[in-house]
Coordinates of C-alpha atoms in Angstrom, one line a residue:
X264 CA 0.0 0.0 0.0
X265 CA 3.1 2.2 0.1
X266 CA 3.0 2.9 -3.7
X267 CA -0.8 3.9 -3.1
X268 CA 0.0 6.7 -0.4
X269 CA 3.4 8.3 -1.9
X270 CA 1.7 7.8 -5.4
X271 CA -2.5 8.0 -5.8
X272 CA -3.4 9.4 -2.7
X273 CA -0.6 12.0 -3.0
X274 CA -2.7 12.2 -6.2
X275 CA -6.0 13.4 -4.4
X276 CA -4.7 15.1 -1.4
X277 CA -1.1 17.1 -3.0
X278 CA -0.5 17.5 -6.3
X279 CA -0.2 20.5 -9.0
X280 CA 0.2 23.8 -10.8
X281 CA -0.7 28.4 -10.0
X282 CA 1.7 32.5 -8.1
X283 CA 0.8 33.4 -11.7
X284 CA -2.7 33.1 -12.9
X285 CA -3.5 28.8 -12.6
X286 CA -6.9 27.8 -14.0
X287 CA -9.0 25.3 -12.9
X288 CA -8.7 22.6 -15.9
X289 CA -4.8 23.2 -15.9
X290 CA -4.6 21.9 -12.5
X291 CA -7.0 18.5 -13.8
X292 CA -4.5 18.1 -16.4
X293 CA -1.2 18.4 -14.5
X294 CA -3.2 15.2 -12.0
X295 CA -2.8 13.4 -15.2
X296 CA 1.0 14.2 -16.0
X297 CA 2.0 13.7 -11.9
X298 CA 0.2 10.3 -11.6
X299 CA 2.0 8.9 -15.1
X300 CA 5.6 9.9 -13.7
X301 CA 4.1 7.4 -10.7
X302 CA 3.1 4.9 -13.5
X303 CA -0.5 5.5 -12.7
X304 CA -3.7 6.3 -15.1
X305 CA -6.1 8.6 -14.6
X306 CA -9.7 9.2 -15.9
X307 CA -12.8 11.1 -15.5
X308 CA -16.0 12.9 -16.4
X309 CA -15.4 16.6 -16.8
X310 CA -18.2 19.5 -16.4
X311 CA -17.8 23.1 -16.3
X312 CA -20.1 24.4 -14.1
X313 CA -20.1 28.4 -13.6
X314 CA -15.9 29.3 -12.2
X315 CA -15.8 25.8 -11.5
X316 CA -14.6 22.5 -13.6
X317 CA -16.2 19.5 -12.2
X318 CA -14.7 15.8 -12.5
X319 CA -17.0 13.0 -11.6
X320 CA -16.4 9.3 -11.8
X321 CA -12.2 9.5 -11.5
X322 CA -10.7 6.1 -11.7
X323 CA -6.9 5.4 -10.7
X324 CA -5.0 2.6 -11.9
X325 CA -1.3 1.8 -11.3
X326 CA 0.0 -1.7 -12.6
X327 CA 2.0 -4.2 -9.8
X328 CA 4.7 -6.6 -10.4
X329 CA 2.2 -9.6 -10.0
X330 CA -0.7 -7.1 -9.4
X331 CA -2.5 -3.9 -9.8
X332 CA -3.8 -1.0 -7.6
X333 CA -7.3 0.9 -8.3
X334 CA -9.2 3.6 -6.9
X335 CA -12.2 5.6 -7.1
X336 CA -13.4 9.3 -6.1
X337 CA -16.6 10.0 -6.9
X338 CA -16.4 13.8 -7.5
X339 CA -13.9 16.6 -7.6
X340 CA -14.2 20.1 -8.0
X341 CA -12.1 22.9 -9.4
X342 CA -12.6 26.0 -8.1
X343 CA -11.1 29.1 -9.5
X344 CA -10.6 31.9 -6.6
X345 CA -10.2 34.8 -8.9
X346 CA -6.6 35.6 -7.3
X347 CA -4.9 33.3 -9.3
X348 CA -5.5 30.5 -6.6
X349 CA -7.6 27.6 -7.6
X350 CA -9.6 25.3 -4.7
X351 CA -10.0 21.7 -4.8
X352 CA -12.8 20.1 -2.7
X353 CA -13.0 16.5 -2.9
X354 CA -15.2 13.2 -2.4
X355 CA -15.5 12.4 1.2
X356 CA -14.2 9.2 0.3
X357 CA -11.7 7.8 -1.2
X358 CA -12.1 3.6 -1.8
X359 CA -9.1 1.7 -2.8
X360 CA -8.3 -1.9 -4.0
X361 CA -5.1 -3.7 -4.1
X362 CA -4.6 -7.3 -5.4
X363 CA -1.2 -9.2 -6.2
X364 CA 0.8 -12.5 -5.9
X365 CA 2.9 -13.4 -3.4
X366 CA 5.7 -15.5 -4.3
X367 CA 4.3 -18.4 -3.2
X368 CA 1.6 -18.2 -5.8
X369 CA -1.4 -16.9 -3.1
X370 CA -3.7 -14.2 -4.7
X371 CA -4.1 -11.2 -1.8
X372 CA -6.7 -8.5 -2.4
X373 CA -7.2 -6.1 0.2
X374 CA -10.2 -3.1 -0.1
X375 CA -8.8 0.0 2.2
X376 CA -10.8 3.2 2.3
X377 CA -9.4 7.1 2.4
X378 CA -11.6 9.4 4.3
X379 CA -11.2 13.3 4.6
X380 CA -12.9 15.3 7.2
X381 CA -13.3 19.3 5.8
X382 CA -9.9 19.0 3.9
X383 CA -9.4 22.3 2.7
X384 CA -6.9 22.8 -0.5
X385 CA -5.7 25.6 -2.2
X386 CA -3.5 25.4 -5.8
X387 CA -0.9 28.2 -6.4
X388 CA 1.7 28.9 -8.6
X389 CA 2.2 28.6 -12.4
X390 CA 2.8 26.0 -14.7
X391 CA 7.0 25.1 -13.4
X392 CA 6.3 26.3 -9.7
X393 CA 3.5 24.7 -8.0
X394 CA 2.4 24.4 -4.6
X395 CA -0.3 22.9 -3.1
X396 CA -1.7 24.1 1.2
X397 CA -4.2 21.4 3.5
X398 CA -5.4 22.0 6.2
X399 CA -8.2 20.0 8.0
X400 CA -9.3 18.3 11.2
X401 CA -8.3 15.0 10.3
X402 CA -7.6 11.8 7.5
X403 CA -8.0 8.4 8.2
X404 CA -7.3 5.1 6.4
X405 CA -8.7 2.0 6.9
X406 CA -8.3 -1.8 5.9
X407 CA -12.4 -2.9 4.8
X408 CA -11.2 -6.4 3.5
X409 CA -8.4 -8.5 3.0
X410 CA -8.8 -12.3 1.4
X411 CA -6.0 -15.0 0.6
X412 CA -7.4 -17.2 -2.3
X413 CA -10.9 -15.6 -2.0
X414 CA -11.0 -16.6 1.8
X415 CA -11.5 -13.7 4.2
X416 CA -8.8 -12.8 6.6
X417 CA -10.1 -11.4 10.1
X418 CA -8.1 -8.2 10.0
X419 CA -8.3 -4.8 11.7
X420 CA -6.6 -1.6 10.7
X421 CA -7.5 2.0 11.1
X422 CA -4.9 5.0 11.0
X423 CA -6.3 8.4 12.0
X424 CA -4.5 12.0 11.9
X425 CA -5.6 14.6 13.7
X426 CA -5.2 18.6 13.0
X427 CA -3.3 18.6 9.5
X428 CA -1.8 22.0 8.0
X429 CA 0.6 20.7 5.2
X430 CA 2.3 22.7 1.7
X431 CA 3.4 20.5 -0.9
X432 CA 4.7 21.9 -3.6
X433 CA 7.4 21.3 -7.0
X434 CA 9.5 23.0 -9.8
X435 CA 9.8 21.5 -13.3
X436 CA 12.8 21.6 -14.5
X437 CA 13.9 22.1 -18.3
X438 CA 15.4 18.3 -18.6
X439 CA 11.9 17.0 -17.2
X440 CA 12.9 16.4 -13.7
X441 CA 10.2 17.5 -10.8
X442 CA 12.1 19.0 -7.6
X443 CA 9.4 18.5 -4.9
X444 CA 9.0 20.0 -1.0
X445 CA 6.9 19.6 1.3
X446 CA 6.7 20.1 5.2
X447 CA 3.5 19.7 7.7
X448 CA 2.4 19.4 11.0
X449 CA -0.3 16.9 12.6
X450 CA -1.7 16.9 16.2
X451 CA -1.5 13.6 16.3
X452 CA -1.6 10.1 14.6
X453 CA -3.6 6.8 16.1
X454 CA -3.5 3.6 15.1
X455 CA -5.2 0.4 15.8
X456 CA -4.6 -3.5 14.2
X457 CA -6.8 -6.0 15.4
X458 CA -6.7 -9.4 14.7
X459 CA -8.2 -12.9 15.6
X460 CA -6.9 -16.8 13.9
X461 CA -8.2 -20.2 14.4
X462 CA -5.3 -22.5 16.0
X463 CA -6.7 -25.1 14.2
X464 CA -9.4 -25.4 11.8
X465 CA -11.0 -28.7 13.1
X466 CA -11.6 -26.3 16.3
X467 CA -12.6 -22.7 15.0
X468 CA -13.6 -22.1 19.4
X469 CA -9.9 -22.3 19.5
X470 CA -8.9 -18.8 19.1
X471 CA -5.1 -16.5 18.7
X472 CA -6.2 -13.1 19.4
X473 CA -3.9 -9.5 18.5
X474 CA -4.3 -6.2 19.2
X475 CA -2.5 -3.2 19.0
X476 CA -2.8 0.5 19.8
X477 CA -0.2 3.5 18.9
X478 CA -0.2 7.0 19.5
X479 CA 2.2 9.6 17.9
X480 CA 1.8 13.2 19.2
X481 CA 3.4 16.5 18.0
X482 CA 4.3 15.6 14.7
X483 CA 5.8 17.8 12.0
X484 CA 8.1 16.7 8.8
X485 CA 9.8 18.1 5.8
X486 CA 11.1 16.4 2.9
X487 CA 12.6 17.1 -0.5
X488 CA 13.4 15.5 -3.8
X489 CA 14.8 14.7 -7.5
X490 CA 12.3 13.1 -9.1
X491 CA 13.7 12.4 -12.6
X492 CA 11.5 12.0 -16.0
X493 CA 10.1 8.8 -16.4
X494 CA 10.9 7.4 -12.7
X495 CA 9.6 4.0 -12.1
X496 CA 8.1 5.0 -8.7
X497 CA 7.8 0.8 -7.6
X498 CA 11.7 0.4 -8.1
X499 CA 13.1 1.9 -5.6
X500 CA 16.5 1.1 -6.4
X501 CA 16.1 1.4 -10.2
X502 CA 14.8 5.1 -9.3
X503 CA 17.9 6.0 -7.7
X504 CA 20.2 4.7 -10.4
X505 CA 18.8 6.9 -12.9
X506 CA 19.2 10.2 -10.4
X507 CA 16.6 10.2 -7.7
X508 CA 17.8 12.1 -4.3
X509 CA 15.5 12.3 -1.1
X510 CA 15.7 13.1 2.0
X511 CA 13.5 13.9 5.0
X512 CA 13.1 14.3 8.8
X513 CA 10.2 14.1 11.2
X514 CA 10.1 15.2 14.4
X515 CA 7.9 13.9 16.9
X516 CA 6.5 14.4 20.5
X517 CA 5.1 11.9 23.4
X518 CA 4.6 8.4 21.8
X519 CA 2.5 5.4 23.2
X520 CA 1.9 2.3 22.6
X521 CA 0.4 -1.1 23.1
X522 CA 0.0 -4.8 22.3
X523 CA -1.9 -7.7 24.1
X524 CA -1.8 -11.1 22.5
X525 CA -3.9 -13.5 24.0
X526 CA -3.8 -17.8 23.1
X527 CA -6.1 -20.3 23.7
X528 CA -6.1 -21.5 27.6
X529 CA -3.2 -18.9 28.9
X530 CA -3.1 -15.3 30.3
X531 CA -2.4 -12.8 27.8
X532 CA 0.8 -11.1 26.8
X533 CA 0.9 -7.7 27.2
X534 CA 3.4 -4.8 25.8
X535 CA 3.3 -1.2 26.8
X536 CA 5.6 1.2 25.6
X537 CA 5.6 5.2 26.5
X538 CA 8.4 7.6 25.6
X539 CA 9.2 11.5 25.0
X540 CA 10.4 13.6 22.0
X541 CA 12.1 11.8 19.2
X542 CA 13.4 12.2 15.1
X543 CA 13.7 10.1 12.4
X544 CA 15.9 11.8 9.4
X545 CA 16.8 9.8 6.3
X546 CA 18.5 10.7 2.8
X547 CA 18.8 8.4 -0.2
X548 CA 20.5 9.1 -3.2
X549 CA 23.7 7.6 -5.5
X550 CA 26.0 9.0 -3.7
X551 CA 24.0 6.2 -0.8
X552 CA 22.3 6.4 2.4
X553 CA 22.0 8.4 5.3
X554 CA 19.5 7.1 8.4
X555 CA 19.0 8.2 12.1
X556 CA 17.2 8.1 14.4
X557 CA 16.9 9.5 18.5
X558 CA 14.3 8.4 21.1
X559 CA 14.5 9.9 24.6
X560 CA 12.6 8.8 27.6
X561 CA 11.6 5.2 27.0
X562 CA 9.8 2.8 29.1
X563 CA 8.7 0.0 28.7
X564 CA 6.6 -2.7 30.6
X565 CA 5.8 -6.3 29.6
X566 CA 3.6 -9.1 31.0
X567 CA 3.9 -12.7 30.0
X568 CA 2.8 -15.9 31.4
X569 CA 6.2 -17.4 30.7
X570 CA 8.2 -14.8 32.8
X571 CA 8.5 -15.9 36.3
X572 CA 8.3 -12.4 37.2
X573 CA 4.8 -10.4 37.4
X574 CA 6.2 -7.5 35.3
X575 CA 9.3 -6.6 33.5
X576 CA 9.6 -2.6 32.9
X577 CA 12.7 -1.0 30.8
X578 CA 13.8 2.3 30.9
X579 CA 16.3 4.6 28.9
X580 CA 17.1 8.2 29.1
X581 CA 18.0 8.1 25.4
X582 CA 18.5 5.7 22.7
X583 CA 20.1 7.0 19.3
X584 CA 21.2 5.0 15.6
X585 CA 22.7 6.4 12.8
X586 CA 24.1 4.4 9.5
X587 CA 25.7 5.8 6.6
X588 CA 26.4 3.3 3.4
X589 CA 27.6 3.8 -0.2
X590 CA 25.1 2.5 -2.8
X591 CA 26.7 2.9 -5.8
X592 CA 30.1 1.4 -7.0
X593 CA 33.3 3.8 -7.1
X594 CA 37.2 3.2 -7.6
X595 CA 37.6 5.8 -4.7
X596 CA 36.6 3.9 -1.1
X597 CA 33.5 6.2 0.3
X598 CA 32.7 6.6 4.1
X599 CA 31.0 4.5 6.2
X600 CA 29.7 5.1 9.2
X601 CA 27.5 3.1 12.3
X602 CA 26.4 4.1 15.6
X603 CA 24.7 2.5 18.1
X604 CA 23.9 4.1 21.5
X605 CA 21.6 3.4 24.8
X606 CA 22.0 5.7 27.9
X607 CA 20.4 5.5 31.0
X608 CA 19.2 2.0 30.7
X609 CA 17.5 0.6 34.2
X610 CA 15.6 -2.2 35.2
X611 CA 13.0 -2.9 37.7
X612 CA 13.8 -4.5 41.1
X613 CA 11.6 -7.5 40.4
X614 CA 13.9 -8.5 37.6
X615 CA 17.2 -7.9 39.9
X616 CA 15.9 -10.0 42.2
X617 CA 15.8 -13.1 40.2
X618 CA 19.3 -13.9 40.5
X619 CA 20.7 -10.5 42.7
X620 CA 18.1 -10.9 45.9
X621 CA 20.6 -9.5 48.2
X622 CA 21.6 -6.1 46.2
X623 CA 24.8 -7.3 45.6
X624 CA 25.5 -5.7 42.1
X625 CA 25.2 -2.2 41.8
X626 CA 22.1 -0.8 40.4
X627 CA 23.3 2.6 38.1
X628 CA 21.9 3.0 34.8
X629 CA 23.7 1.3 32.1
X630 CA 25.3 2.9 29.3
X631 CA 26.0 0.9 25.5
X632 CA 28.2 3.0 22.8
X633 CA 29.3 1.3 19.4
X634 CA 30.5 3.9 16.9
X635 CA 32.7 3.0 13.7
X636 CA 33.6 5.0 10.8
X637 CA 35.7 3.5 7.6
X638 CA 36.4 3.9 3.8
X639 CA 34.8 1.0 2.1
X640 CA 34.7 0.2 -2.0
X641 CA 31.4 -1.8 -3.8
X642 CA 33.1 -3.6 -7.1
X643 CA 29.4 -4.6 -8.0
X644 CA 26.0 -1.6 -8.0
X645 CA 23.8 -2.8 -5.5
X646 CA 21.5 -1.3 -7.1
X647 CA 21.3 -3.6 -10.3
X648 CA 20.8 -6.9 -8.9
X649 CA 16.9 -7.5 -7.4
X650 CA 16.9 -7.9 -3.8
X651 CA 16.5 -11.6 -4.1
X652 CA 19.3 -12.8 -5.3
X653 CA 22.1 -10.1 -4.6
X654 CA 24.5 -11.0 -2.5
X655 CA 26.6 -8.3 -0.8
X656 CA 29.9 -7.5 -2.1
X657 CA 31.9 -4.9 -0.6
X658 CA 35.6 -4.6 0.8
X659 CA 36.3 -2.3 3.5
X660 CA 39.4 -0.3 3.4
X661 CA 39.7 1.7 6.8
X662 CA 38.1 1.1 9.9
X663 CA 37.8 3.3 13.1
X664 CA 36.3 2.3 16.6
X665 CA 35.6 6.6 17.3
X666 CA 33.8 5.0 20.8
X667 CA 33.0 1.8 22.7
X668 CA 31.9 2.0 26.0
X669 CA 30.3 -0.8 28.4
X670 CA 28.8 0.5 31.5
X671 CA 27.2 -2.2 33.8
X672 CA 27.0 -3.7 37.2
X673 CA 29.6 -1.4 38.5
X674 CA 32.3 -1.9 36.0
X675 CA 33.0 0.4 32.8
X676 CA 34.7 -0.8 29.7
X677 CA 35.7 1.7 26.9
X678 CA 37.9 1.5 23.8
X679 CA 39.2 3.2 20.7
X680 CA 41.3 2.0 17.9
X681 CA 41.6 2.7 14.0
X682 CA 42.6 -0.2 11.4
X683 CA 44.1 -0.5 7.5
X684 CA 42.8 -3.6 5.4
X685 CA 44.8 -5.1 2.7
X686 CA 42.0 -6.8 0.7
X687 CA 44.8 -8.0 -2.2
X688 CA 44.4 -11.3 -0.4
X689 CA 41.3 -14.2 -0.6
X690 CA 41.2 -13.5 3.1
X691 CA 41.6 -9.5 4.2
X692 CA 44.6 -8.7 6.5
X693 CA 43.8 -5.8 9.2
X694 CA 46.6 -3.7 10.2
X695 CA 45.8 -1.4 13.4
X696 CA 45.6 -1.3 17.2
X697 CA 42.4 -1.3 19.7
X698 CA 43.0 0.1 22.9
X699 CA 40.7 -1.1 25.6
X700 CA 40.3 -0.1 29.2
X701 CA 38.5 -1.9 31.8
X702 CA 37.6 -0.4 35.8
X703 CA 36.3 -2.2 38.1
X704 CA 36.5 -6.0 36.9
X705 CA 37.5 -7.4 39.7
X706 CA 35.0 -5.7 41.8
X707 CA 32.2 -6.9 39.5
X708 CA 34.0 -10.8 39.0
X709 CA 34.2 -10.5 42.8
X710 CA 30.3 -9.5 43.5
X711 CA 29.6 -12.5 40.7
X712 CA 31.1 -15.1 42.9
X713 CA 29.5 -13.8 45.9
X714 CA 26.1 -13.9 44.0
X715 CA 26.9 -17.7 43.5
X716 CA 26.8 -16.8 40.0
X717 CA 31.1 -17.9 39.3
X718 CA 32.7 -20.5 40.8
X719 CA 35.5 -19.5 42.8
X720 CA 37.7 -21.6 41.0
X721 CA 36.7 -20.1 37.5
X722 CA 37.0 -17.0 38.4
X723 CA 40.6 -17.4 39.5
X724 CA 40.8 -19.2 36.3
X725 CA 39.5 -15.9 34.5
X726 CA 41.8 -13.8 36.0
X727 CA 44.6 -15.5 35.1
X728 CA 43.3 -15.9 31.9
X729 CA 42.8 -11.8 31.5
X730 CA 46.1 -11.3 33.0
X731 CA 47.6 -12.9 29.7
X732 CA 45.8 -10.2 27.8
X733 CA 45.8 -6.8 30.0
X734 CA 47.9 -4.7 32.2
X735 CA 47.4 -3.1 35.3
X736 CA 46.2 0.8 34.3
X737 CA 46.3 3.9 36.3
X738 CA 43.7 3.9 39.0
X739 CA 42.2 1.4 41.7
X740 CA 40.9 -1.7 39.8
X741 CA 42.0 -0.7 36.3
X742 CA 43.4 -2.9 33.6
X743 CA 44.2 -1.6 30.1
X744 CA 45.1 -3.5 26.6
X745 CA 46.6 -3.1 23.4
X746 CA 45.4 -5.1 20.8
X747 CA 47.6 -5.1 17.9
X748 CA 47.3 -6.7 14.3
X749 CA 50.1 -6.7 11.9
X750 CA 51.6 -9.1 9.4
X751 CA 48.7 -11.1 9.6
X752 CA 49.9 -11.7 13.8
X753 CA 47.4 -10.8 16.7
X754 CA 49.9 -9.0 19.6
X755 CA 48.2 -8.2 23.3
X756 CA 50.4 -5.2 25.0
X757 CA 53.2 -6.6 22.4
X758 CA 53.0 -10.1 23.4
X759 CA 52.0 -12.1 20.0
X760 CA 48.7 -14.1 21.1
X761 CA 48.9 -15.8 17.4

């Protein structure tokens, strides 16, 4: 249903052409040129009535791999303002249909439903610039009907946003290409899946039930884009080898949200999850991918019949990903980049006490960092192959650990380091140093075996062990490492390990 939002809905509720004068039937026709850049048809009645052109029985069609899409609205109008502007009211409804084959040969048809409450939409521009302003109390889609092989699937889903004021808007270039904007706000968006399945059809009493609930407050978003002429919109990567570029961020407010599934003859499983501000940002183009996204004030709280605990709840100050990859194949290596981090993470006592009763381990919030950079170098596009049968290719040049830090149960391990690969070989040789740093291991080895949790004998067994690895650091309880490779030899504070 993707390719039916970004592509016939964006149809009905954005679209084109008017800051010089924009008339009324120049804005039906440019709804014809935008949906065929999506691969889409459109078709209608048209009536001029007074200022006013008047479309009636529009149908939408857009072809699938293995399927199609269609929709319906019933009536639009056209109305010229007399400043240049031109308003477009539309059907209350908006009824879609989507069928395909999956690839193991099951038909799927699914009947969803677009409804506007007092959408208001207002056309301005000229023929190159074009920019479209909504605002209204609220859209909502809905899932009416889904079958597999003609039988009916009992299936729930309903997405409502509240509050809209949006602008949408793009320039036509000389060489064809559309440069698009947009940016919005919404109050909020609510969602709701429901679902029930037989566990067995000899015993339809016998029931699996879902349900989830979701609530996304504060929302507002900007995005822009390349769209080159003749795009195939259901190819993503086919659309970026021939020159699309994207990117976009929301930003976000308090977020809720909740799942109970319940099986036949046991207690159901419940999932709650609350948290504060967040963003999502993304960019996508040849030159490759850009993604992140930041959380803050997560917590969570799950209930299960298989946890021997009454309820586990997770917290976290702040949670934060961001991943940068080349797409496109290149003599030069291009950066890389991950990061991975979790701040502030605590757990309830009731899960402590499973194996810590006594309070033995320290209770501060844990912190998690991974964050690598690097030169890497695709010999093959990953954007040719299909995503079925590509395998990924790549060889990494450069590697640099910027952060790694481990903070848990009273101890704290961190690290840095940078590498060289030599990929000339079957089997690449790294060439660099990692410098690690652990406080507070024997403290936290020490509290294990108290715990009952490590043999004594182990753990004098593991710190003989580390002892062949690390040196004593600066500071109480500290033990640092060097970890060299070189000349295809792994060396711990110069010591050759292999």
């Amino acid at each position: 249903m993707n390719s039916v939002r970004t592509g016939a809905f964006a149809l009905c509720v954005f679209s084109s052409p008017a800051l010089a004068d924009l008339t009324a039937r120049q804005v039906w026709q440019d709804w014809g040129s935008h949906s065929a850049s999506y691969g889409q048809t459109v078709t209608g009645t048209e009536m001029t009535v007074g200022d006013s052109l008047v479309v009636t029985d529009i149908k939408i069609s857009m072809k699938l791999p293995g399927g199609e899409v269609n929709g319906a609205i019933d009536r639009v109008e056209f109305k010229e303002n007399g400043d240049g502007t031109v308003t477009v009211i539309l059907s209350p409804d908006y009824p879609v249909s989507l069928k395909t084959k999956n690839p193991d040969g099951d038909v799927e048809e699914m009947e969803t439903l677009f409804r506007q409450d007092g959408l208001k939409m207002i056309a301005s521009g000229d023929e190159t610039t074009i920019r479209y302003d909504v605002t209204g109390p609220g859209l909502s889609f809905e899932m009416t009907r889904l079958t597999v092989n003609g039988k009916e699937r009992p299936l729930e889903l309903l997405i409502r946003i509240a509050d809209i004021a949006a602008s949408y808007g793009f320039t036509l270039t000389e060489t064809g290409q559309r440069s698009v904007m947009s940016e919005g706000t919404a109050r909020s968006v609510n969602f709701r899946v429901a679902s029930s399945v037989p566990m067995d059809e000899s015993a339809p009493g016998e029931v699996s039930s879902a349900l989830f609930l979701g609530e996304i407050t504060d929302i507002s978003g900007k995005s822009s884009s390349i769209v080159p002429d003749g795009m195939n919109s259901l190819n993503l990567w086919t659309a970026i080898g021939t020159g699309f570029v994207g990117e976009g961020e929301i930003s976000f407010g308090a977020t809720s949200y909740s799942s109970t599934v319940k099986m036949p003859d046991q207690e159901a499983t419940t999932t709650a999850v609350r948290s504060g501000a967040g963003k999502l940002a993304i960019e996508l183009s040849e030159a490759g991918l850009r993604y992140g996204v930041t959380q803050t004030d997560v917590v969570l709280s799950f209930t299960s019949p298989i946890l021997p605990i009454p309820e586990l709840n997770v917290a976290m100050e702040r949670s934060e990903s961001r991943l940068m990859l080349p797409l496109v194949p290149s003599d030069e290596p291009r950066d890389f980049a991950l990061m991975s981090t979790t701040k502030g993470l605590t757990l309830n006592e009731d899960f402590w006490a499973m194996f810590d009763p006594s309070g033995v381990l320290p209770r501060d919030p844990a912190t998690m960092v991974l964050d690598l950079s690097g030169k890497m170098r695709l010999p093959v596009d990953v954007l040719a192959p299909t995503l079925k049968n590509y395998r990924p290719e790549v060889e990494v040049e450069s590697v640099a650990l910027n952060d790694l830090t481990l903070s848990m149960g009273g101890a704290i391990l961190t690290g840095t380091g940078a590498f060289t690969v030599d990929n000339s070989t079957a089997v690449p040789n790294p060439d660099g140093t990692v410098n690690l740093r652990l406080e507070g291991g024997n403290a936290l080895l020490d509290n294990l075996v108290t715990m009952g949790l490590v043999p004594p004998d182990q753990a004098n067994g593991l710190r003989m062990m580390i002892g062949l690895f690390a040196r004593p650091g600066e500071g109480e309880d500290t033990l640092v490492s060097d970890i060299t490779f070189k000349d295809r030899q792994i060396l711990a504070n110069g010591q050759r390990l292999k």
